[in-house]
Tab-separated table of C-alpha atoms in Angstrom:
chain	number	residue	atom	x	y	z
A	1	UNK	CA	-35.131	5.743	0.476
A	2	UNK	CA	-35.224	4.575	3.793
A	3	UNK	CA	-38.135	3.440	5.105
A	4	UNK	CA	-40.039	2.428	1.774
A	5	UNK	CA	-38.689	-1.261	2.107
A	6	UNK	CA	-42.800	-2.102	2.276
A	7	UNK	CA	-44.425	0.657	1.273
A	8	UNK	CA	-46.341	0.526	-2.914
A	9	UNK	CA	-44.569	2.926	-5.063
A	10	UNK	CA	-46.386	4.695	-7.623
A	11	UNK	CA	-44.049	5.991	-9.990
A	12	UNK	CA	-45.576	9.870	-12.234
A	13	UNK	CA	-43.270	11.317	-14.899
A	14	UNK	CA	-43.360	14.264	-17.053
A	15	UNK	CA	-41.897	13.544	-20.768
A	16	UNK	CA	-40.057	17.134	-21.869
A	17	UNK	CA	-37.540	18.471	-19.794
A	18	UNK	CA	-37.380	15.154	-17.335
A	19	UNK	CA	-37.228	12.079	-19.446
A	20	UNK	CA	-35.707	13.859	-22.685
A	21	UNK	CA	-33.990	17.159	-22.796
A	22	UNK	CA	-35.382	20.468	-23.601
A	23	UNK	CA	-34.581	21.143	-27.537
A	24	UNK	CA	-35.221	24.012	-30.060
A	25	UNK	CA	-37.546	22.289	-31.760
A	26	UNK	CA	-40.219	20.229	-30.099
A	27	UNK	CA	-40.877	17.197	-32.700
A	28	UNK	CA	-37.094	15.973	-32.123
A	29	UNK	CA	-37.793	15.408	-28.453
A	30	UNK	CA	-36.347	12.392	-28.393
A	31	UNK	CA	-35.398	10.326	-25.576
A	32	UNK	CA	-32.347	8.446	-25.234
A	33	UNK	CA	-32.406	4.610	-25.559
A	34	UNK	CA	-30.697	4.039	-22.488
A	35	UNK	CA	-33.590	6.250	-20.722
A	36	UNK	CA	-36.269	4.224	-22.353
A	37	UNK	CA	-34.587	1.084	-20.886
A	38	UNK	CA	-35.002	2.815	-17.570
A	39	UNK	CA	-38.154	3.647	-17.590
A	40	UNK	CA	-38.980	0.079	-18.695
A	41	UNK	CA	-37.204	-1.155	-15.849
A	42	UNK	CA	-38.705	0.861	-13.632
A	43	UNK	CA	-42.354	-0.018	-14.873
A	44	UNK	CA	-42.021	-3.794	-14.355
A	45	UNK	CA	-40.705	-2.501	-10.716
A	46	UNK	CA	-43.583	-0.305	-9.843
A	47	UNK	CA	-47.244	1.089	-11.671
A	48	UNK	CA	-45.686	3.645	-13.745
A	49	UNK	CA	-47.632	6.419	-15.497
A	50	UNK	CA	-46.098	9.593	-17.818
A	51	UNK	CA	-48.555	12.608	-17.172
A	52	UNK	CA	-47.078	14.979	-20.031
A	53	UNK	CA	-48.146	18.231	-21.810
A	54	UNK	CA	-48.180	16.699	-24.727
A	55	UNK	CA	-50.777	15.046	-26.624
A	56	UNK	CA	-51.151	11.191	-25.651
A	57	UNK	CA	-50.305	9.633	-29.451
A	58	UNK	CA	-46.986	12.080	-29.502
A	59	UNK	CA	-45.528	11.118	-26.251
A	60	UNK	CA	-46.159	7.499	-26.439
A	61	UNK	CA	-44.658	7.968	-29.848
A	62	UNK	CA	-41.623	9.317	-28.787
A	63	UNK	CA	-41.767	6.588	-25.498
A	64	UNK	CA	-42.421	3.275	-27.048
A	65	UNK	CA	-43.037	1.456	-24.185
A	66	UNK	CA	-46.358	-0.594	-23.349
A	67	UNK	CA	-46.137	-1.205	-19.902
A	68	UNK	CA	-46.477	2.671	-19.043
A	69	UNK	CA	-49.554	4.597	-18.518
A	70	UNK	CA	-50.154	7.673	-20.632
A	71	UNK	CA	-52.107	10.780	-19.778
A	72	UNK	CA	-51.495	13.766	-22.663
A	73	UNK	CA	-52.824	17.355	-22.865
A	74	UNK	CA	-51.911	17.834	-18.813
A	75	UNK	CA	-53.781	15.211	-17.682
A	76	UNK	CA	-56.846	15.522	-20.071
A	77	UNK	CA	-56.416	12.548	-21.854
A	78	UNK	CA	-55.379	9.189	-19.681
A	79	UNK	CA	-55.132	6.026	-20.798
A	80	UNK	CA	-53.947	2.972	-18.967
A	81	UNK	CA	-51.523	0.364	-19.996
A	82	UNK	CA	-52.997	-3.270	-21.229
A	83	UNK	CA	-52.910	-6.110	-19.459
A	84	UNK	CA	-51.750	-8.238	-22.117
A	85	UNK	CA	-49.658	-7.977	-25.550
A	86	UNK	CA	-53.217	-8.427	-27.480
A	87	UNK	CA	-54.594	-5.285	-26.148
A	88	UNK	CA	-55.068	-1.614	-27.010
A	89	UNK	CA	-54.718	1.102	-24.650
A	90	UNK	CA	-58.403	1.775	-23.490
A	91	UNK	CA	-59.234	5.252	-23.081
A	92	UNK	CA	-60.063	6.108	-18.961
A	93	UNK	CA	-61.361	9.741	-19.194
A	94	UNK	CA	-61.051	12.584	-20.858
A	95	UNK	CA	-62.671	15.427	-18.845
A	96	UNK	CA	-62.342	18.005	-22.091
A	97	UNK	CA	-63.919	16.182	-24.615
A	98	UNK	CA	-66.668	18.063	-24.956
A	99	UNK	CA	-64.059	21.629	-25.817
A	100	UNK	CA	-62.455	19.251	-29.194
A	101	UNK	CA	-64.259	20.766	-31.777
A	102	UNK	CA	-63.450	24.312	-30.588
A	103	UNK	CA	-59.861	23.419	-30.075
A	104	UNK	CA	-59.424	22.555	-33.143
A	105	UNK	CA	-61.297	25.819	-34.092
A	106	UNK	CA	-58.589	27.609	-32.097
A	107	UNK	CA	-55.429	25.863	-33.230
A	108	UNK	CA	-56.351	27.000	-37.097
A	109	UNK	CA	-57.144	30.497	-35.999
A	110	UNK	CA	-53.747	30.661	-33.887
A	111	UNK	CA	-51.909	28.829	-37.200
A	112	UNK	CA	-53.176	31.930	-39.105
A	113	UNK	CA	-52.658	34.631	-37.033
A	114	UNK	CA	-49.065	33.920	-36.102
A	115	UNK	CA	-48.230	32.970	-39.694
A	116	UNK	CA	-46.005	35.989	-39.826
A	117	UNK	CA	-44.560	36.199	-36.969
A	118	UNK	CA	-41.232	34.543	-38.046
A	119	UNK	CA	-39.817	31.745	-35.542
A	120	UNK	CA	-43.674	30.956	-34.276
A	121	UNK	CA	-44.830	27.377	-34.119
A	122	UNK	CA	-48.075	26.434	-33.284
A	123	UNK	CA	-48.264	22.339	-31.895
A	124	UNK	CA	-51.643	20.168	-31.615
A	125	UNK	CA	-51.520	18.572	-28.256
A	126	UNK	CA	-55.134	17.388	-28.849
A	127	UNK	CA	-56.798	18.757	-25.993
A	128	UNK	CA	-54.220	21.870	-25.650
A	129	UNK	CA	-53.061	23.958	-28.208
A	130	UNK	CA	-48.989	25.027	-27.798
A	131	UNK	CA	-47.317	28.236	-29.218
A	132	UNK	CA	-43.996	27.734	-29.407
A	133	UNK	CA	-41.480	31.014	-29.195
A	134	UNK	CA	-37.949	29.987	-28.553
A	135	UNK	CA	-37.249	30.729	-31.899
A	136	UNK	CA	-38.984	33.783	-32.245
A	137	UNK	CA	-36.533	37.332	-32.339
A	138	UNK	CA	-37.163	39.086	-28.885
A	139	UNK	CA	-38.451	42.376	-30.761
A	140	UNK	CA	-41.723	39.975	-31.525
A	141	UNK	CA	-42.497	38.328	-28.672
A	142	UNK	CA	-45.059	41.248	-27.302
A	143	UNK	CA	-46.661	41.112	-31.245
A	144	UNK	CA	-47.214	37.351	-30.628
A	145	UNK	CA	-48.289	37.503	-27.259
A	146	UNK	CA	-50.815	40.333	-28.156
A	147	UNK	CA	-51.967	37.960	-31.075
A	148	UNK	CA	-52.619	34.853	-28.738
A	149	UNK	CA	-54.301	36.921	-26.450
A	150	UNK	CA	-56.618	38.800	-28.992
A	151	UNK	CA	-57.509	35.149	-30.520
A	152	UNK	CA	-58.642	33.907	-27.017
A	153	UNK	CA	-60.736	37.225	-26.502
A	154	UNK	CA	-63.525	35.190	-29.017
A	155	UNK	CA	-63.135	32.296	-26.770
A	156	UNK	CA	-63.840	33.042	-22.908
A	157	UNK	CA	-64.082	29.095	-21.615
A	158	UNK	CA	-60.176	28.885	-22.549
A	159	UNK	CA	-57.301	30.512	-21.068
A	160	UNK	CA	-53.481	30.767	-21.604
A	161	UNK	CA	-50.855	29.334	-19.523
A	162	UNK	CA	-47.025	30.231	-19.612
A	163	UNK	CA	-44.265	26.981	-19.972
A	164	UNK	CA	-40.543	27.218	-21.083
A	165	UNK	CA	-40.504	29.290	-24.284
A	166	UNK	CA	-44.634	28.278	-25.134
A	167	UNK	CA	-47.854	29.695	-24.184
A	168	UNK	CA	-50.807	27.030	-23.692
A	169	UNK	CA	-54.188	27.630	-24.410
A	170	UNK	CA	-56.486	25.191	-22.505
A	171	UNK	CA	-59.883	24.938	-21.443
A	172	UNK	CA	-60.680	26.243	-18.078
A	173	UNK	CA	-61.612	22.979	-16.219
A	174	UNK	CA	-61.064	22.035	-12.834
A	175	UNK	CA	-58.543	19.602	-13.948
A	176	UNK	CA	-54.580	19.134	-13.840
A	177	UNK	CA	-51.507	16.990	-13.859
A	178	UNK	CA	-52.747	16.520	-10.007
A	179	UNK	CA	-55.819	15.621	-10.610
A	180	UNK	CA	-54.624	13.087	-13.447
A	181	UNK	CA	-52.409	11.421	-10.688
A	182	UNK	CA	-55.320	11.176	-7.904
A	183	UNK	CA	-57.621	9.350	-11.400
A	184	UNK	CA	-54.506	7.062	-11.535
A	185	UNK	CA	-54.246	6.186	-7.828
A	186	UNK	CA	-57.749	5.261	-8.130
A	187	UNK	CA	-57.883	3.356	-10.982
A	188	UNK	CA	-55.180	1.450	-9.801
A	189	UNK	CA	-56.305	0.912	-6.611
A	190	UNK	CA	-54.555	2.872	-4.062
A	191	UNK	CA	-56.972	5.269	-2.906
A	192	UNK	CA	-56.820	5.675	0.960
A	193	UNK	CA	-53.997	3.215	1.145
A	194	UNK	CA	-51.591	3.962	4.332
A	195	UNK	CA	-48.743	1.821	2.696
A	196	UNK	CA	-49.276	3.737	-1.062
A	197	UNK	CA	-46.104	6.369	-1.969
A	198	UNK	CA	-46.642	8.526	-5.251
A	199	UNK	CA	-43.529	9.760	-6.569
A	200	UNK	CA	-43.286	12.350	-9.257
A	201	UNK	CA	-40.384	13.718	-11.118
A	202	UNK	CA	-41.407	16.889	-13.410
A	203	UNK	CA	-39.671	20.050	-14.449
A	204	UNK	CA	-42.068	22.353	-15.156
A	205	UNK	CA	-44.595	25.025	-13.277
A	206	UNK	CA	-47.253	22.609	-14.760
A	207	UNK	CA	-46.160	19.647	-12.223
A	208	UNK	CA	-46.627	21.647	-9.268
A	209	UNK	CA	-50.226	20.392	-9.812
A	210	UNK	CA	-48.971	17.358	-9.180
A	211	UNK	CA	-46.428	17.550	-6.372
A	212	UNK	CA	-48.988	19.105	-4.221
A	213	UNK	CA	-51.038	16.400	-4.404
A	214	UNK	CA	-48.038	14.677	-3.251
A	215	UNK	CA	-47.412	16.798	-0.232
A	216	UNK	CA	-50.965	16.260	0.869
A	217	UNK	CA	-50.184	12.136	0.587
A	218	UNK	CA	-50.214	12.125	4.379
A	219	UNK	CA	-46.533	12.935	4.398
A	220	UNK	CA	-45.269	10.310	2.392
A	221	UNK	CA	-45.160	11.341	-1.370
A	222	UNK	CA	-41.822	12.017	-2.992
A	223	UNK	CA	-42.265	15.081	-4.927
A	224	UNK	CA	-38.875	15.611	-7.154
A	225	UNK	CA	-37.953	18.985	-9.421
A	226	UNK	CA	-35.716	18.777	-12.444
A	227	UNK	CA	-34.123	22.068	-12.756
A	228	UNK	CA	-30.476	22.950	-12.948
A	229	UNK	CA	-31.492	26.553	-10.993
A	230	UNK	CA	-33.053	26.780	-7.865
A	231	UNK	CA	-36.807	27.218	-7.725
A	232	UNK	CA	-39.957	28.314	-5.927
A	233	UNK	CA	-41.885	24.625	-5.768
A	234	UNK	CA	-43.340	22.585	-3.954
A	235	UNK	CA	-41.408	19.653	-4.524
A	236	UNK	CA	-38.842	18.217	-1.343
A	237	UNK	CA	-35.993	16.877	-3.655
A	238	UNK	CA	-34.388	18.453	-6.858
A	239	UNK	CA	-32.359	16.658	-10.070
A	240	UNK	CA	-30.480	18.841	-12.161
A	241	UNK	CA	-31.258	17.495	-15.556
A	242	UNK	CA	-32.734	14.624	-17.438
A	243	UNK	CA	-29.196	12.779	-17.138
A	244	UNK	CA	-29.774	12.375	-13.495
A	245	UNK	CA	-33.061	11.635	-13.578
A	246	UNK	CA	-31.583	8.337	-15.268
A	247	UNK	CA	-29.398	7.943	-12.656
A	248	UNK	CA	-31.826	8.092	-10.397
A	249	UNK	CA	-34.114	5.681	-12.311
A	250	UNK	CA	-31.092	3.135	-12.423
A	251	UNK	CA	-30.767	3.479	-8.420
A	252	UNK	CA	-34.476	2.862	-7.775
A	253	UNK	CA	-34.793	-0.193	-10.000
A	254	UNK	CA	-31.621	-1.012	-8.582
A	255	UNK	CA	-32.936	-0.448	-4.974
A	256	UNK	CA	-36.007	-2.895	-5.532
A	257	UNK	CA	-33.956	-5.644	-6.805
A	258	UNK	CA	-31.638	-5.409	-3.736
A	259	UNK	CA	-34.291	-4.574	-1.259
A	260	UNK	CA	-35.555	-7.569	-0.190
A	261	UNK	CA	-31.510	-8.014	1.432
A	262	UNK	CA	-32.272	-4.476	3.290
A	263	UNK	CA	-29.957	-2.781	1.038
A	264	UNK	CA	-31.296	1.013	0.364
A	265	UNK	CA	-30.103	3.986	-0.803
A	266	UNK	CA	-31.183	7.843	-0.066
A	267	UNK	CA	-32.604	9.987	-2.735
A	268	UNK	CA	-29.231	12.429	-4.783
């Protein structure tokens, strides 16, 4: 990390698949307590936000931490950290609020349709609706997909997204884990700041949102991909799995402590 001795790290995180790994079944998504320590760490060390898929109360459930800001549903609902141990979170935007009551709509239609279809799950992310299918037999999968699909034909301001073993449905807004970063540079105050370096770790096609708004950060974002298979992204720098993102946590903490005696280390 040469270089960034004076620069203002921003630090962006996805939850699933980067801070805790992938599992079978989505509510035991746990993260480990020595990556929550990290990601503390690394918070008092730099602004600090988790942009995640999932709805905001579930990933700050599963997080625990107060010092992070949290933006659920891909970006649709931010919130920034308070200021002191008094406070609440205070909600910043939320650019779908206007689609809730037909979300909602949507997640009991989905719950019924895919009743029978054996393995389905059907999750609440608040401003998203997630259909789970790792645990669906491969002989369904077209039967469930042709169910999501015929459920979304009554809805035409939504559309479906693919992820690791889910299918999404979201509104169709001009918004995005990218966008969600650019709200939190702004917020915060970095906007059109030469000395301001966003760095975001994410694993999944929904972060390349996000790391090329990175990429466009005048050449000095730090756009990393968690995947333990190469990949067509965006992103300069790669991790394998959620085990070295904590490594890598532990090094950049460990770099700002130590930087102020020059001492730096480059990225894995």
């Amino acid at each position: 990390m040469k270089g960034l001795k004076r620069k203002k790290i921003v630090v962006f995180l996805d939850y699933d698949g980067t801070l805790s790994p992938i599992v079978d079944d989505p509510d035991r998504a746990f993260m480990s307590s020595e990556m929550r320590e990290a990601v503390r760490e690394v918070a008092k060390c730099f602004p600090t936000a988790i942009i995640s898929g999932r709805s905001r109360d579930k990933v700050k459930e599963f997080v625990k931490l107060s010092n992070v800001h949290y933006a659920g549903s891909h970006g649709m609902d931010i919130t920034t950290a308070p200021t002191s141990d008094n406070e609440v979170d205070a909600v910043s935007f939320q650019p779908a609020k206007k689609f809730l009551p037909v979300i909602q709509q949507i997640r009991e239609v989905l719950e019924e349709e895919t009743r029978k279809v054996e393995g389905a799950m059907v999750e609440d992310n608040r401003f998203c609706v997630s259909v789970h299918f790792r645990h669906v037999h491969e002989r369904d999968l077209d039967k469930l997909e042709k169910k999501v699909e015929t459920v979304l034909e009554r809805y035409p301001d939504f559309h479906i997204t693919s992820g690791k073993k889910v299918m999404e449905i979201r509104p169709t807004i001009n918004w995005n884990k990218g966008h969600a970063m650019e709200y939190y540079l702004h917020t915060l105050g970095h906007t059109n700041e030469d000395d301001v370096v966003p760095l975001y770790i994410g694993d999944d096609r929904t972060d390349e949102d996000a790391f090329k708004v990175v990429i466009q950060m005048r050449g000095q974002g730090i756009a990393i991909l968690v995947s333990s298979i190469p990949k067509n992204t965006r992103a300069s720098y790669s991790l394998k799995d959620p085990s070295q993102v904590l490594a890598f946590l532990l090094r950049l903490v460990r770099w700002r402590k130590l930087s102020s005696s020059s001492i730096t280390n480059p990225l894995p």
